[in-house]
Amino acid sequence: MSDLILIEQPERFAGVTVIRFNRPDKKNAITSPMYRTMVAALKAASDDPAIRAVAFLGSEGCFSAGNDMADFLAYAMSGTTEPPAAVDFLKTLATFDKPLVSGVDGLAIGIGTTLNLHCDLTIASSRSLFRTPFVDLALVPEAASSLLAPRIMGHQRAFALLVAGEGFSAEAAREAGLIWKVVEAGEVEAETLRLAAALAAKPVGALKIARDLVRGNTQEVLARMDEEMVHFASQLKSAEARAGFEAFLQRSNR
Ligand code: COA
């Protein structure tokens, strides 16, 4: 287990597991081991009847800057035919059987935005920014975002987010239906955990049925993830994508 992801069970919020991004010096960029830690935490939460909701949180001013660029480059150079580690995480998330909530304060880039499409409720601070620069990085949408985002926000806004790489403020994200509520930065954690604990306290059978009905067909979501990933993995290895990762990392190494 890595301390770049913290797994917490806050005493004041019974029945809630928190998965917290804890790599603030790298804007909570997510590496393969971090994905694996989150998969293990989700599986443990699913297996434990005492855990009835999971909350994703980041650090002050940053939820996540998305997939780690060095990890992207390592995958691109590896020649592997295995799917990227994010895939197992995203499929575990899409099939997770208990309520998922997220609290975003600040940057939510790439998968830092798209993972919220799998959360049942997202709270964000007014200073948050949602952005998916997939195409700018010579990549394509992932996490079944190409299916879920148009459904939630319509073609134009989904196109602006996923293809044009436009940033969405918290208020624009709320208005588009990408998130539920905007609060002040200092209130994100308390409000997210309050919601998670309230869900955890509800009658478990009814909650599961209601949630399944609202979420709809999981198989369709998994199939779109697979379809996206064929293109994503091949684009990751493209010369144009590698050049972008290298340029970003060289900028960091200066
Ligand atoms: N992968 C790896 N490292 C990352 C990262 C990422 N996705 N995002 C940020 N970092 C690192 C930076 O390299 C830097 O490290 P350093 O201090 O060792 O140089 C540190 O986090 C701080 O980032 P910095 O770029 O200096 O902060 P900023 O506030 O100027 O900009 C971002 C923040 C998120 C806008 C910018 O870092 C960025 O564009 N990151 C890439 C986001 C992205 O494209 N993610 C993939 C989406 S598919």
PDB file of C-alpha atoms and ligand atoms in Angstrom:
ATOM      1  CA  MET A   1       0.000   0.000   0.000  1.00  0.00           C
ATOM      2  CA  SER A   2       1.239   3.452  -0.845  1.00  0.00           C
ATOM      3  CA  ASP A   3       0.879   6.569   1.316  1.00  0.00           C
ATOM      4  CA  LEU A   4       0.266   8.567  -1.863  1.00  0.00           C
ATOM      5  CA  ILE A   5      -3.279   7.289  -1.452  1.00  0.00           C
ATOM      6  CA  LEU A   6      -4.639   7.425   2.080  1.00  0.00           C
ATOM      7  CA  ILE A   7      -7.465   5.143   3.116  1.00  0.00           C
ATOM      8  CA  GLU A   8      -9.327   6.621   6.058  1.00  0.00           C
ATOM      9  CA  GLN A   9     -12.341   5.668   8.115  1.00  0.00           C
ATOM     10  CA  PRO A  10     -13.198   8.889   9.929  1.00  0.00           C
ATOM     11  CA  GLU A  11     -14.697   8.164  13.349  1.00  0.00           C
ATOM     12  CA  ARG A  12     -17.253  10.963  13.080  1.00  0.00           C
ATOM     13  CA  PHE A  13     -18.654   9.574   9.809  1.00  0.00           C
ATOM     14  CA  ALA A  14     -19.721   6.001  10.502  1.00  0.00           C
ATOM     15  CA  GLY A  15     -19.822   3.554   7.598  1.00  0.00           C
ATOM     16  CA  VAL A  16     -17.678   5.728   5.297  1.00  0.00           C
ATOM     17  CA  THR A  17     -14.325   4.883   3.709  1.00  0.00           C
ATOM     18  CA  VAL A  18     -12.353   7.844   2.378  1.00  0.00           C
ATOM     19  CA  ILE A  19      -9.937   7.379  -0.514  1.00  0.00           C
ATOM     20  CA  ARG A  20      -7.708  10.438  -0.467  1.00  0.00           C
ATOM     21  CA  PHE A  21      -5.196  11.572  -3.090  1.00  0.00           C
ATOM     22  CA  ASN A  22      -2.102  12.497  -1.094  1.00  0.00           C
ATOM     23  CA  ARG A  23       0.585  13.579  -3.524  1.00  0.00           C
ATOM     24  CA  PRO A  24       0.219  17.351  -3.362  1.00  0.00           C
ATOM     25  CA  ASP A  25       3.772  18.095  -4.589  1.00  0.00           C
ATOM     26  CA  LYS A  26       2.767  16.508  -7.926  1.00  0.00           C
ATOM     27  CA  LYS A  27      -0.751  17.912  -7.902  1.00  0.00           C
ATOM     28  CA  ASN A  28      -2.047  14.460  -6.928  1.00  0.00           C
ATOM     29  CA  ALA A  29      -1.098  12.979 -10.307  1.00  0.00           C
ATOM     30  CA  ILE A  30      -2.004   9.296 -10.244  1.00  0.00           C
ATOM     31  CA  THR A  31       0.537   6.509 -10.858  1.00  0.00           C
ATOM     32  CA  SER A  32      -0.087   2.796 -11.511  1.00  0.00           C
ATOM     33  CA  PRO A  33       0.610   1.794  -7.864  1.00  0.00           C
ATOM     34  CA  MET A  34      -1.874   4.479  -6.756  1.00  0.00           C
ATOM     35  CA  TYR A  35      -4.553   2.983  -9.035  1.00  0.00           C
ATOM     36  CA  ARG A  36      -3.819  -0.453  -7.581  1.00  0.00           C
ATOM     37  CA  THR A  37      -4.129   0.877  -4.020  1.00  0.00           C
ATOM     38  CA  MET A  38      -7.515   2.381  -4.890  1.00  0.00           C
ATOM     39  CA  VAL A  39      -8.717  -0.874  -6.456  1.00  0.00           C
ATOM     40  CA  ALA A  40      -7.753  -2.759  -3.279  1.00  0.00           C
ATOM     41  CA  ALA A  41      -9.541  -0.147  -1.138  1.00  0.00           C
ATOM     42  CA  LEU A  42     -12.701  -0.345  -3.239  1.00  0.00           C
ATOM     43  CA  LYS A  43     -12.694  -4.151  -3.090  1.00  0.00           C
ATOM     44  CA  ALA A  44     -12.203  -4.065   0.695  1.00  0.00           C
ATOM     45  CA  ALA A  45     -15.039  -1.521   1.037  1.00  0.00           C
ATOM     46  CA  SER A  46     -17.307  -3.657  -1.120  1.00  0.00           C
ATOM     47  CA  ASP A  47     -16.577  -6.772   0.952  1.00  0.00           C
ATOM     48  CA  ASP A  48     -17.074  -5.064   4.337  1.00  0.00           C
ATOM     49  CA  PRO A  49     -20.758  -4.834   5.321  1.00  0.00           C
ATOM     50  CA  ALA A  50     -19.887  -2.114   7.855  1.00  0.00           C
ATOM     51  CA  ILE A  51     -18.764   0.173   5.006  1.00  0.00           C
ATOM     52  CA  ARG A  52     -21.763   1.615   3.204  1.00  0.00           C
ATOM     53  CA  ALA A  53     -20.349   4.545   1.210  1.00  0.00           C
ATOM     54  CA  VAL A  54     -17.009   5.643  -0.236  1.00  0.00           C
ATOM     55  CA  ALA A  55     -15.806   9.236  -0.568  1.00  0.00           C
ATOM     56  CA  PHE A  56     -12.990  10.467  -2.816  1.00  0.00           C
ATOM     57  CA  LEU A  57     -11.104  13.502  -1.558  1.00  0.00           C
ATOM     58  CA  GLY A  58      -7.925  15.306  -2.592  1.00  0.00           C
ATOM     59  CA  SER A  59      -5.742  17.830  -0.858  1.00  0.00           C
ATOM     60  CA  GLU A  60      -6.193  21.541  -0.293  1.00  0.00           C
ATOM     61  CA  GLY A  61      -6.610  23.286  -3.645  1.00  0.00           C
ATOM     62  CA  CYS A  62      -6.097  20.151  -5.716  1.00  0.00           C
ATOM     63  CA  PHE A  63      -8.243  17.098  -6.347  1.00  0.00           C
ATOM     64  CA  SER A  64      -6.040  15.493  -9.029  1.00  0.00           C
ATOM     65  CA  ALA A  65      -4.037  16.564 -12.097  1.00  0.00           C
ATOM     66  CA  GLY A  66      -4.947  13.249 -13.690  1.00  0.00           C
ATOM     67  CA  ASN A  67      -2.770  10.393 -14.794  1.00  0.00           C
ATOM     68  CA  ASP A  68       0.926  10.773 -14.022  1.00  0.00           C
ATOM     69  CA  MET A  69       2.733  11.884 -17.204  1.00  0.00           C
ATOM     70  CA  ALA A  70       5.851   9.832 -16.432  1.00  0.00           C
ATOM     71  CA  ASP A  71       3.618   6.797 -16.037  1.00  0.00           C
ATOM     72  CA  PHE A  72       2.002   7.542 -19.400  1.00  0.00           C
ATOM     73  CA  LEU A  73       5.442   7.785 -21.007  1.00  0.00           C
ATOM     74  CA  ALA A  74       6.682   4.584 -19.319  1.00  0.00           C
ATOM     75  CA  TYR A  75       3.613   2.756 -20.643  1.00  0.00           C
ATOM     76  CA  ALA A  76       4.146   4.189 -24.124  1.00  0.00           C
ATOM     77  CA  MET A  77       7.794   3.059 -24.153  1.00  0.00           C
ATOM     78  CA  SER A  78       7.183  -0.365 -22.586  1.00  0.00           C
ATOM     79  CA  GLY A  79       5.748  -2.161 -25.599  1.00  0.00           C
ATOM     80  CA  THR A  80       3.302  -3.905 -23.266  1.00  0.00           C
ATOM     81  CA  THR A  81      -0.009  -5.212 -24.531  1.00  0.00           C
ATOM     82  CA  GLU A  82      -1.482  -5.117 -21.006  1.00  0.00           C
ATOM     83  CA  PRO A  83      -4.100  -2.399 -20.466  1.00  0.00           C
ATOM     84  CA  PRO A  84      -2.972   0.656 -18.446  1.00  0.00           C
ATOM     85  CA  ALA A  85      -3.522   0.310 -14.656  1.00  0.00           C
ATOM     86  CA  ALA A  86      -6.258   2.957 -14.827  1.00  0.00           C
ATOM     87  CA  VAL A  87      -8.512   0.464 -16.608  1.00  0.00           C
ATOM     88  CA  ASP A  88      -8.879  -1.911 -13.663  1.00  0.00           C
ATOM     89  CA  PHE A  89      -9.556   1.089 -11.413  1.00  0.00           C
ATOM     90  CA  LEU A  90     -12.225   2.497 -13.727  1.00  0.00           C
ATOM     91  CA  LYS A  91     -13.976  -0.850 -14.135  1.00  0.00           C
ATOM     92  CA  THR A  92     -13.925  -1.409 -10.369  1.00  0.00           C
ATOM     93  CA  LEU A  93     -15.411   2.052  -9.940  1.00  0.00           C
ATOM     94  CA  ALA A  94     -18.116   1.524 -12.575  1.00  0.00           C
ATOM     95  CA  THR A  95     -19.202  -1.755 -10.984  1.00  0.00           C
ATOM     96  CA  PHE A  96     -18.837  -0.681  -7.349  1.00  0.00           C
ATOM     97  CA  ASP A  97     -21.995  -1.614  -5.459  1.00  0.00           C
ATOM     98  CA  LYS A  98     -22.224   1.124  -2.802  1.00  0.00           C
ATOM     99  CA  PRO A  99     -22.712   4.912  -3.033  1.00  0.00           C
ATOM    100  CA  LEU A 100     -19.727   6.888  -4.265  1.00  0.00           C
ATOM    101  CA  VAL A 101     -19.323  10.560  -3.480  1.00  0.00           C
ATOM    102  CA  SER A 102     -16.484  12.944  -4.279  1.00  0.00           C
ATOM    103  CA  GLY A 103     -15.310  16.244  -2.893  1.00  0.00           C
ATOM    104  CA  VAL A 104     -13.328  18.368  -5.333  1.00  0.00           C
ATOM    105  CA  ASP A 105     -11.358  21.399  -4.194  1.00  0.00           C
ATOM    106  CA  GLY A 106      -9.345  22.977  -7.003  1.00  0.00           C
ATOM    107  CA  LEU A 107      -7.835  21.183  -9.989  1.00  0.00           C
ATOM    108  CA  ALA A 108      -9.635  18.170 -11.449  1.00  0.00           C
ATOM    109  CA  ILE A 109      -7.839  17.252 -14.673  1.00  0.00           C
ATOM    110  CA  GLY A 110      -8.222  14.204 -16.927  1.00  0.00           C
ATOM    111  CA  ILE A 111      -9.302  11.250 -14.826  1.00  0.00           C
ATOM    112  CA  GLY A 112      -9.592  13.761 -11.967  1.00  0.00           C
ATOM    113  CA  THR A 113     -12.653  14.964 -13.880  1.00  0.00           C
ATOM    114  CA  THR A 114     -13.895  11.725 -15.442  1.00  0.00           C
ATOM    115  CA  LEU A 115     -13.889   9.661 -12.243  1.00  0.00           C
ATOM    116  CA  ASN A 116     -16.629  11.990 -10.993  1.00  0.00           C
ATOM    117  CA  LEU A 117     -18.880  10.700 -13.772  1.00  0.00           C
ATOM    118  CA  HIS A 118     -18.976   7.455 -11.780  1.00  0.00           C
ATOM    119  CA  CYS A 119     -19.738   9.167  -8.491  1.00  0.00           C
ATOM    120  CA  ASP A 120     -23.330   9.496  -7.359  1.00  0.00           C
ATOM    121  CA  LEU A 121     -22.803  12.935  -5.808  1.00  0.00           C
ATOM    122  CA  THR A 122     -19.942  15.395  -6.296  1.00  0.00           C
ATOM    123  CA  ILE A 123     -19.383  18.484  -4.195  1.00  0.00           C
ATOM    124  CA  ALA A 124     -16.895  21.057  -5.479  1.00  0.00           C
ATOM    125  CA  SER A 125     -15.438  24.271  -4.149  1.00  0.00           C
ATOM    126  CA  SER A 126     -16.106  27.448  -6.103  1.00  0.00           C
ATOM    127  CA  ARG A 127     -12.387  27.626  -7.049  1.00  0.00           C
ATOM    128  CA  SER A 128     -12.467  24.204  -8.762  1.00  0.00           C
ATOM    129  CA  LEU A 129     -11.604  23.653 -12.412  1.00  0.00           C
ATOM    130  CA  PHE A 130     -12.647  20.611 -14.433  1.00  0.00           C
ATOM    131  CA  ARG A 131     -10.670  19.959 -17.606  1.00  0.00           C
ATOM    132  CA  THR A 132      -9.837  16.994 -19.837  1.00  0.00           C
ATOM    133  CA  PRO A 133      -7.034  17.867 -22.287  1.00  0.00           C
ATOM    134  CA  PHE A 134      -7.203  14.417 -23.931  1.00  0.00           C
ATOM    135  CA  VAL A 135      -6.993  15.535 -27.548  1.00  0.00           C
ATOM    136  CA  ASP A 136      -4.316  18.145 -26.785  1.00  0.00           C
ATOM    137  CA  LEU A 137      -2.226  15.242 -25.465  1.00  0.00           C
ATOM    138  CA  ALA A 138      -3.029  13.206 -28.610  1.00  0.00           C
ATOM    139  CA  LEU A 139      -5.263  10.963 -26.483  1.00  0.00           C
ATOM    140  CA  VAL A 140      -8.991  10.197 -26.522  1.00  0.00           C
ATOM    141  CA  PRO A 141     -11.673  10.238 -23.814  1.00  0.00           C
ATOM    142  CA  GLU A 142     -11.634   7.392 -21.245  1.00  0.00           C
ATOM    143  CA  ALA A 143     -13.748   6.177 -18.305  1.00  0.00           C
ATOM    144  CA  ALA A 144     -16.770   5.839 -20.609  1.00  0.00           C
ATOM    145  CA  SER A 145     -16.855   9.642 -20.536  1.00  0.00           C
ATOM    146  CA  SER A 146     -17.702   9.619 -24.259  1.00  0.00           C
ATOM    147  CA  LEU A 147     -20.947   7.850 -23.317  1.00  0.00           C
ATOM    148  CA  LEU A 148     -21.740   9.377 -19.927  1.00  0.00           C
ATOM    149  CA  ALA A 149     -20.857  13.043 -20.519  1.00  0.00           C
ATOM    150  CA  PRO A 150     -23.078  13.601 -23.614  1.00  0.00           C
ATOM    151  CA  ARG A 151     -25.880  11.845 -21.748  1.00  0.00           C
ATOM    152  CA  ILE A 152     -25.516  14.156 -18.777  1.00  0.00           C
ATOM    153  CA  MET A 153     -24.727  17.467 -20.435  1.00  0.00           C
ATOM    154  CA  GLY A 154     -25.647  17.152 -24.116  1.00  0.00           C
ATOM    155  CA  HIS A 155     -23.404  17.039 -27.170  1.00  0.00           C
ATOM    156  CA  GLN A 156     -22.118  20.625 -27.184  1.00  0.00           C
ATOM    157  CA  ARG A 157     -20.960  20.775 -23.600  1.00  0.00           C
ATOM    158  CA  ALA A 158     -19.561  17.229 -23.715  1.00  0.00           C
ATOM    159  CA  PHE A 159     -17.687  18.133 -26.891  1.00  0.00           C
ATOM    160  CA  ALA A 160     -16.334  21.301 -25.285  1.00  0.00           C
ATOM    161  CA  LEU A 161     -15.139  19.291 -22.283  1.00  0.00           C
ATOM    162  CA  LEU A 162     -13.881  16.078 -23.881  1.00  0.00           C
ATOM    163  CA  VAL A 163     -12.746  17.099 -27.350  1.00  0.00           C
ATOM    164  CA  ALA A 164     -12.044  20.836 -27.282  1.00  0.00           C
ATOM    165  CA  GLY A 165     -10.433  20.532 -23.828  1.00  0.00           C
ATOM    166  CA  GLU A 166     -12.267  23.592 -22.499  1.00  0.00           C
ATOM    167  CA  GLY A 167     -12.081  24.133 -18.750  1.00  0.00           C
ATOM    168  CA  PHE A 168     -15.310  24.140 -16.747  1.00  0.00           C
ATOM    169  CA  SER A 169     -15.548  26.227 -13.609  1.00  0.00           C
ATOM    170  CA  ALA A 170     -17.349  24.671 -10.649  1.00  0.00           C
ATOM    171  CA  GLU A 171     -20.429  26.712 -11.453  1.00  0.00           C
ATOM    172  CA  ALA A 172     -20.373  25.685 -15.147  1.00  0.00           C
ATOM    173  CA  ALA A 173     -19.879  22.049 -14.103  1.00  0.00           C
ATOM    174  CA  ARG A 174     -22.842  22.316 -11.748  1.00  0.00           C
ATOM    175  CA  GLU A 175     -24.982  23.928 -14.386  1.00  0.00           C
ATOM    176  CA  ALA A 176     -24.005  21.166 -16.857  1.00  0.00           C
ATOM    177  CA  GLY A 177     -24.961  18.450 -14.356  1.00  0.00           C
ATOM    178  CA  LEU A 178     -21.404  17.167 -14.015  1.00  0.00           C
ATOM    179  CA  ILE A 179     -21.457  17.879 -10.276  1.00  0.00           C
ATOM    180  CA  TRP A 180     -24.200  18.381  -7.740  1.00  0.00           C
ATOM    181  CA  LYS A 181     -23.266  21.294  -5.508  1.00  0.00           C
ATOM    182  CA  VAL A 182     -20.796  24.161  -5.192  1.00  0.00           C
ATOM    183  CA  VAL A 183     -19.615  25.193  -1.724  1.00  0.00           C
ATOM    184  CA  GLU A 184     -16.813  27.320  -0.288  1.00  0.00           C
ATOM    185  CA  ALA A 185     -13.362  25.686  -0.266  1.00  0.00           C
ATOM    186  CA  GLY A 186     -13.314  25.194   3.493  1.00  0.00           C
ATOM    187  CA  GLU A 187     -16.610  23.320   3.398  1.00  0.00           C
ATOM    188  CA  VAL A 188     -15.883  20.674   0.739  1.00  0.00           C
ATOM    189  CA  GLU A 189     -14.688  17.920   3.046  1.00  0.00           C
ATOM    190  CA  ALA A 190     -17.322  18.392   5.723  1.00  0.00           C
ATOM    191  CA  GLU A 191     -20.141  18.533   3.190  1.00  0.00           C
ATOM    192  CA  THR A 192     -18.835  15.516   1.236  1.00  0.00           C
ATOM    193  CA  LEU A 193     -18.438  13.420   4.384  1.00  0.00           C
ATOM    194  CA  ARG A 194     -21.804  14.540   5.728  1.00  0.00           C
ATOM    195  CA  LEU A 195     -23.460  13.355   2.506  1.00  0.00           C
ATOM    196  CA  ALA A 196     -21.539  10.079   2.502  1.00  0.00           C
ATOM    197  CA  ALA A 197     -22.493   9.382   6.127  1.00  0.00           C
ATOM    198  CA  ALA A 198     -26.153  10.240   5.420  1.00  0.00           C
ATOM    199  CA  LEU A 199     -26.156   7.721   2.548  1.00  0.00           C
ATOM    200  CA  ALA A 200     -24.384   5.166   4.751  1.00  0.00           C
ATOM    201  CA  ALA A 201     -27.188   5.487   7.304  1.00  0.00           C
ATOM    202  CA  LYS A 202     -30.024   4.734   4.854  1.00  0.00           C
ATOM    203  CA  PRO A 203     -31.797   1.347   4.601  1.00  0.00           C
ATOM    204  CA  VAL A 204     -29.206  -0.651   2.718  1.00  0.00           C
ATOM    205  CA  GLY A 205     -31.481  -2.804   0.529  1.00  0.00           C
ATOM    206  CA  ALA A 206     -33.626   0.061  -0.737  1.00  0.00           C
ATOM    207  CA  LEU A 207     -30.566   2.229  -1.290  1.00  0.00           C
ATOM    208  CA  LYS A 208     -28.912  -0.408  -3.463  1.00  0.00           C
ATOM    209  CA  ILE A 209     -32.022  -0.985  -5.591  1.00  0.00           C
ATOM    210  CA  ALA A 210     -32.642   2.754  -6.014  1.00  0.00           C
ATOM    211  CA  ARG A 211     -28.998   3.384  -6.898  1.00  0.00           C
ATOM    212  CA  ASP A 212     -28.924   0.544  -9.448  1.00  0.00           C
ATOM    213  CA  LEU A 213     -32.100   1.867 -11.083  1.00  0.00           C
ATOM    214  CA  VAL A 214     -30.740   5.412 -11.349  1.00  0.00           C
ATOM    215  CA  ARG A 215     -27.339   4.296 -12.662  1.00  0.00           C
ATOM    216  CA  GLY A 216     -28.789   2.037 -15.362  1.00  0.00           C
ATOM    217  CA  ASN A 217     -26.945  -0.398 -17.559  1.00  0.00           C
ATOM    218  CA  THR A 218     -23.420  -1.082 -16.287  1.00  0.00           C
ATOM    219  CA  GLN A 219     -22.623  -3.436 -19.182  1.00  0.00           C
ATOM    220  CA  GLU A 220     -23.030  -0.564 -21.626  1.00  0.00           C
ATOM    221  CA  VAL A 221     -20.593   1.518 -19.586  1.00  0.00           C
ATOM    222  CA  LEU A 222     -18.028  -1.294 -19.450  1.00  0.00           C
ATOM    223  CA  ALA A 223     -18.375  -1.901 -23.198  1.00  0.00           C
ATOM    224  CA  ARG A 224     -17.727   1.791 -23.919  1.00  0.00           C
ATOM    225  CA  MET A 225     -14.670   1.729 -21.637  1.00  0.00           C
ATOM    226  CA  ASP A 226     -13.306  -1.185 -23.672  1.00  0.00           C
ATOM    227  CA  GLU A 227     -14.020   0.591 -26.939  1.00  0.00           C
ATOM    228  CA  GLU A 228     -12.350   3.796 -25.748  1.00  0.00           C
ATOM    229  CA  MET A 229      -9.381   1.891 -24.365  1.00  0.00           C
ATOM    230  CA  VAL A 230      -8.506   0.272 -27.697  1.00  0.00           C
ATOM    231  CA  HIS A 231      -7.959   3.776 -29.074  1.00  0.00           C
ATOM    232  CA  PHE A 232      -6.522   5.213 -25.851  1.00  0.00           C
ATOM    233  CA  ALA A 233      -3.822   2.526 -25.541  1.00  0.00           C
ATOM    234  CA  SER A 234      -2.872   2.836 -29.185  1.00  0.00           C
ATOM    235  CA  GLN A 235      -2.782   6.658 -29.017  1.00  0.00           C
ATOM    236  CA  LEU A 236      -0.655   6.470 -25.835  1.00  0.00           C
ATOM    237  CA  LYS A 237       2.026   4.780 -27.913  1.00  0.00           C
ATOM    238  CA  SER A 238       1.806   7.239 -30.805  1.00  0.00           C
ATOM    239  CA  ALA A 239       4.706   9.546 -31.624  1.00  0.00           C
ATOM    240  CA  GLU A 240       2.513  12.640 -31.118  1.00  0.00           C
ATOM    241  CA  ALA A 241       1.490  11.561 -27.615  1.00  0.00           C
ATOM    242  CA  ARG A 242       5.032  10.626 -26.565  1.00  0.00           C
ATOM    243  CA  ALA A 243       6.292  14.009 -27.738  1.00  0.00           C
ATOM    244  CA  GLY A 244       3.681  15.716 -25.541  1.00  0.00           C
ATOM    245  CA  PHE A 245       4.573  13.669 -22.438  1.00  0.00           C
ATOM    246  CA  GLU A 246       8.278  14.279 -22.994  1.00  0.00           C
ATOM    247  CA  ALA A 247       7.735  18.017 -23.423  1.00  0.00           C
ATOM    248  CA  PHE A 248       5.762  18.158 -20.160  1.00  0.00           C
ATOM    249  CA  LEU A 249       8.355  16.137 -18.244  1.00  0.00           C
ATOM    250  CA  GLN A 250      11.291  18.138 -19.644  1.00  0.00           C
ATOM    251  CA  ARG A 251       9.551  21.311 -18.524  1.00  0.00           C
ATOM    252  CA  SER A 252       9.365  19.772 -15.022  1.00  0.00           C
ATOM    253  CA  ASN A 253      13.032  18.738 -15.051  1.00  0.00           C
ATOM    254  CA  ARG A 254      14.346  22.213 -15.811  1.00  0.00           C
TER     255      ARG A 254
HETATM  256  N1  COA B   1       1.855  14.001 -14.051  1.00  0.00           N
HETATM  257  C1  COA B   1       3.032  14.128 -13.438  1.00  0.00           C
HETATM  258  N2  COA B   1       3.399  15.242 -12.766  1.00  0.00           N
HETATM  259  C2  COA B   1       2.515  16.244 -12.728  1.00  0.00           C
HETATM  260  C3  COA B   1       1.258  16.178 -13.351  1.00  0.00           C
HETATM  261  C4  COA B   1       0.930  14.992 -14.037  1.00  0.00           C
HETATM  262  N3  COA B   1      -0.260  14.819 -14.617  1.00  0.00           N
HETATM  263  N4  COA B   1       0.608  17.337 -13.132  1.00  0.00           N
HETATM  264  C5  COA B   1       1.420  18.101 -12.403  1.00  0.00           C
HETATM  265  N5  COA B   1       2.567  17.449 -12.158  1.00  0.00           N
HETATM  266  C6  COA B   1       3.732  17.915 -11.396  1.00  0.00           C
HETATM  267  C7  COA B   1       4.547  18.924 -12.207  1.00  0.00           C
HETATM  268  O1  COA B   1       5.446  18.242 -13.070  1.00  0.00           O
HETATM  269  C8  COA B   1       5.258  19.651 -11.091  1.00  0.00           C
HETATM  270  O2  COA B   1       6.316  18.847 -10.633  1.00  0.00           O
HETATM  271  P1  COA B   1       7.735  19.529 -10.242  1.00  0.00           P
HETATM  272  O3  COA B   1       7.420  20.480  -9.119  1.00  0.00           O
HETATM  273  O4  COA B   1       8.586  18.378  -9.836  1.00  0.00           O
HETATM  274  O5  COA B   1       8.214  20.247 -11.472  1.00  0.00           O
HETATM  275  C9  COA B   1       4.222  19.685  -9.978  1.00  0.00           C
HETATM  276  O6  COA B   1       3.292  18.658 -10.269  1.00  0.00           O
HETATM  277  C10 COA B   1       3.452  20.986  -9.927  1.00  0.00           C
HETATM  278  O7  COA B   1       2.882  21.210 -11.233  1.00  0.00           O
HETATM  279  P2  COA B   1       2.987  22.599 -11.994  1.00  0.00           P
HETATM  280  O8  COA B   1       2.753  22.308 -13.450  1.00  0.00           O
HETATM  281  O9  COA B   1       4.252  23.309 -11.623  1.00  0.00           O
HETATM  282  O10 COA B   1       1.732  23.357 -11.349  1.00  0.00           O
HETATM  283  P3  COA B   1       0.807  24.441 -12.024  1.00  0.00           P
HETATM  284  O11 COA B   1      -0.093  24.912 -10.936  1.00  0.00           O
HETATM  285  O12 COA B   1       1.609  25.442 -12.785  1.00  0.00           O
HETATM  286  O13 COA B   1      -0.061  23.623 -13.115  1.00  0.00           O
HETATM  287  C11 COA B   1      -1.425  21.825 -13.902  1.00  0.00           C
HETATM  288  C12 COA B   1      -0.901  22.580 -12.679  1.00  0.00           C
HETATM  289  C13 COA B   1      -2.226  20.635 -13.394  1.00  0.00           C
HETATM  290  C14 COA B   1      -2.317  22.753 -14.746  1.00  0.00           C
HETATM  291  C15 COA B   1      -0.252  21.355 -14.776  1.00  0.00           C
HETATM  292  O14 COA B   1       0.704  20.706 -13.919  1.00  0.00           O
HETATM  293  C16 COA B   1      -0.642  20.365 -15.830  1.00  0.00           C
HETATM  294  O15 COA B   1      -1.122  20.751 -16.891  1.00  0.00           O
HETATM  295  N6  COA B   1      -0.442  19.065 -15.554  1.00  0.00           N
HETATM  296  C17 COA B   1      -0.759  18.013 -16.495  1.00  0.00           C
HETATM  297  C18 COA B   1      -2.237  17.691 -16.429  1.00  0.00           C
HETATM  298  C19 COA B   1      -2.603  16.658 -17.457  1.00  0.00           C
HETATM  299  O16 COA B   1      -2.526  16.900 -18.635  1.00  0.00           O
HETATM  300  N7  COA B   1      -2.969  15.457 -16.981  1.00  0.00           N
HETATM  301  C20 COA B   1      -3.284  14.321 -17.814  1.00  0.00           C
HETATM  302  C21 COA B   1      -4.663  14.433 -18.322  1.00  0.00           C
HETATM  303  S1  COA B   1      -5.119  13.065 -19.360  1.00  0.00           S
END
